[in-house]
């Protein structure tokens, strides 16, 4: 399923403000503060069917901790603990076992609810968790063959303009504009630069590249990028395999002459990039490093790599 497709399979229940309810009952008032001003935080989490037929959520606790941290950054007071939110995610999937026999995409979200208006308002925080079936974000063909990327005219915001350690709802307008620009121009995804002109990240993914000397590079966390959990996973997989990865800044033309490029993200998983700005990457096919990362990542999330078993929460 592409990123623009509507969900064909969704939970029949959601968790909202501490209780389960039917999907269609998960509603809020039009005067909800976050709808007007964007003050909310969220996560995207995947659950996979493992090799032995069970369902496991990948790095659930790390995702929920980032949600809690994002809320703290935004001064949103969460009425639930990390443990309570982890258990709510697990219980939601338990209740939907028959629907999500092959896995699911979880979306926890916390946001300022209705009450007072204005930028200085402080209203109670609402929290919800939903789940649906979301296939390859950039398409199954993109996973296999790679996608076309475009360096965006939109710049990733400065670290003092947005809170880069937080996954904050309103900040994604920047990504939406970049993504729409790329798609309307005939590309699959946007690549954003920082204010100094260095590569930051894609609209919803972190980025890795392999240069002609075989050096693997990814932008550092001092750049205006999300501290991606999939990014962290890939760094661990690469370094555990004996491969050296540099967390350094690099320019867009480094992408043009790179041998391999791939995106990482919970939704996008590991998606190769075969072309940037009409310039073919390497030989236009996923390279050996990309293939290694893809294969090891998918083995890991499906419970086939025992050394990373602690990353899986079984339902």
mmCIF file with all atom_site columns, N, CA, C and O in Angstrom, residues 157-164 195 224:
data_model
loop_
_atom_site.group_PDB
_atom_site.id
_atom_site.type_symbol
_atom_site.label_atom_id
_atom_site.label_alt_id
_atom_site.label_comp_id
_atom_site.label_asym_id
_atom_site.label_entity_id
_atom_site.label_seq_id
_atom_site.pdbx_PDB_ins_code
_atom_site.Cartn_x
_atom_site.Cartn_y
_atom_site.Cartn_z
_atom_site.occupancy
_atom_site.B_iso_or_equiv
_atom_site.pdbx_formal_charge
_atom_site.auth_seq_id
_atom_site.auth_comp_id
_atom_site.auth_asym_id
_atom_site.auth_atom_id
_atom_site.pdbx_PDB_model_num
ATOM 1  N N  . UNK A 1 157 ? 13.884 22.996 9.184  1.00 0.00 ? 157 UNK A N  1
ATOM 2  C CA . UNK A 1 157 ? 13.982 24.133 10.088 1.00 0.00 ? 157 UNK A CA 1
ATOM 3  C C  . UNK A 1 157 ? 15.192 24.048 11.010 1.00 0.00 ? 157 UNK A C  1
ATOM 4  O O  . UNK A 1 157 ? 15.658 22.972 11.345 1.00 0.00 ? 157 UNK A O  1
ATOM 5  N N  . UNK A 1 158 ? 15.690 25.199 11.402 1.00 0.00 ? 158 UNK A N  1
ATOM 6  C CA . UNK A 1 158 ? 16.854 25.307 12.281 1.00 0.00 ? 158 UNK A CA 1
ATOM 7  C C  . UNK A 1 158 ? 16.543 24.691 13.636 1.00 0.00 ? 158 UNK A C  1
ATOM 8  O O  . UNK A 1 158 ? 15.378 24.655 14.068 1.00 0.00 ? 158 UNK A O  1
ATOM 9  N N  . UNK A 1 159 ? 17.584 24.224 14.327 1.00 0.00 ? 159 UNK A N  1
ATOM 10 C CA . UNK A 1 159 ? 17.388 23.556 15.619 1.00 0.00 ? 159 UNK A CA 1
ATOM 11 C C  . UNK A 1 159 ? 16.821 24.488 16.685 1.00 0.00 ? 159 UNK A C  1
ATOM 12 O O  . UNK A 1 159 ? 16.329 24.018 17.718 1.00 0.00 ? 159 UNK A O  1
ATOM 13 N N  . UNK A 1 160 ? 16.891 25.794 16.460 1.00 0.00 ? 160 UNK A N  1
ATOM 14 C CA . UNK A 1 160 ? 16.290 26.725 17.406 1.00 0.00 ? 160 UNK A CA 1
ATOM 15 C C  . UNK A 1 160 ? 14.915 27.211 16.934 1.00 0.00 ? 160 UNK A C  1
ATOM 16 O O  . UNK A 1 160 ? 14.311 28.067 17.567 1.00 0.00 ? 160 UNK A O  1
ATOM 17 N N  . UNK A 1 161 ? 14.456 26.655 15.809 1.00 0.00 ? 161 UNK A N  1
ATOM 18 C CA . UNK A 1 161 ? 13.117 26.963 15.298 1.00 0.00 ? 161 UNK A CA 1
ATOM 19 C C  . UNK A 1 161 ? 12.163 25.825 15.653 1.00 0.00 ? 161 UNK A C  1
ATOM 20 O O  . UNK A 1 161 ? 11.021 26.046 16.049 1.00 0.00 ? 161 UNK A O  1
ATOM 21 N N  . UNK A 1 162 ? 12.641 24.613 15.485 1.00 0.00 ? 162 UNK A N  1
ATOM 22 C CA . UNK A 1 162 ? 11.833 23.468 15.897 1.00 0.00 ? 162 UNK A CA 1
ATOM 23 C C  . UNK A 1 162 ? 12.618 22.638 16.899 1.00 0.00 ? 162 UNK A C  1
ATOM 24 O O  . UNK A 1 162 ? 13.844 22.731 16.997 1.00 0.00 ? 162 UNK A O  1
ATOM 25 N N  . UNK A 1 163 ? 11.901 21.842 17.666 1.00 0.00 ? 163 UNK A N  1
ATOM 26 C CA . UNK A 1 163 ? 12.526 20.991 18.671 1.00 0.00 ? 163 UNK A CA 1
ATOM 27 C C  . UNK A 1 163 ? 12.823 19.642 18.035 1.00 0.00 ? 163 UNK A C  1
ATOM 28 O O  . UNK A 1 163 ? 11.943 18.790 17.914 1.00 0.00 ? 163 UNK A O  1
ATOM 29 N N  . UNK A 1 164 ? 14.055 19.460 17.575 1.00 0.00 ? 164 UNK A N  1
ATOM 30 C CA . UNK A 1 164 ? 14.369 18.317 16.718 1.00 0.00 ? 164 UNK A CA 1
ATOM 31 C C  . UNK A 1 164 ? 14.349 16.980 17.455 1.00 0.00 ? 164 UNK A C  1
ATOM 32 O O  . UNK A 1 164 ? 14.269 15.930 16.808 1.00 0.00 ? 164 UNK A O  1
ATOM 33 N N  . UNK A 1 195 ? 19.738 24.608 6.975  1.00 0.00 ? 195 UNK A N  1
ATOM 34 C CA . UNK A 1 195 ? 19.897 26.002 6.555  1.00 0.00 ? 195 UNK A CA 1
ATOM 35 C C  . UNK A 1 195 ? 21.291 26.301 6.027  1.00 0.00 ? 195 UNK A C  1
ATOM 36 O O  . UNK A 1 195 ? 21.507 27.315 5.368  1.00 0.00 ? 195 UNK A O  1
ATOM 37 N N  . UNK A 1 224 ? 19.430 19.139 12.141 1.00 0.00 ? 224 UNK A N  1
ATOM 38 C CA . UNK A 1 224 ? 17.996 19.214 12.464 1.00 0.00 ? 224 UNK A CA 1
ATOM 39 C C  . UNK A 1 224 ? 17.241 17.982 11.954 1.00 0.00 ? 224 UNK A C  1
ATOM 40 O O  . UNK A 1 224 ? 16.444 18.045 11.024 1.00 0.00 ? 224 UNK A O  1
#
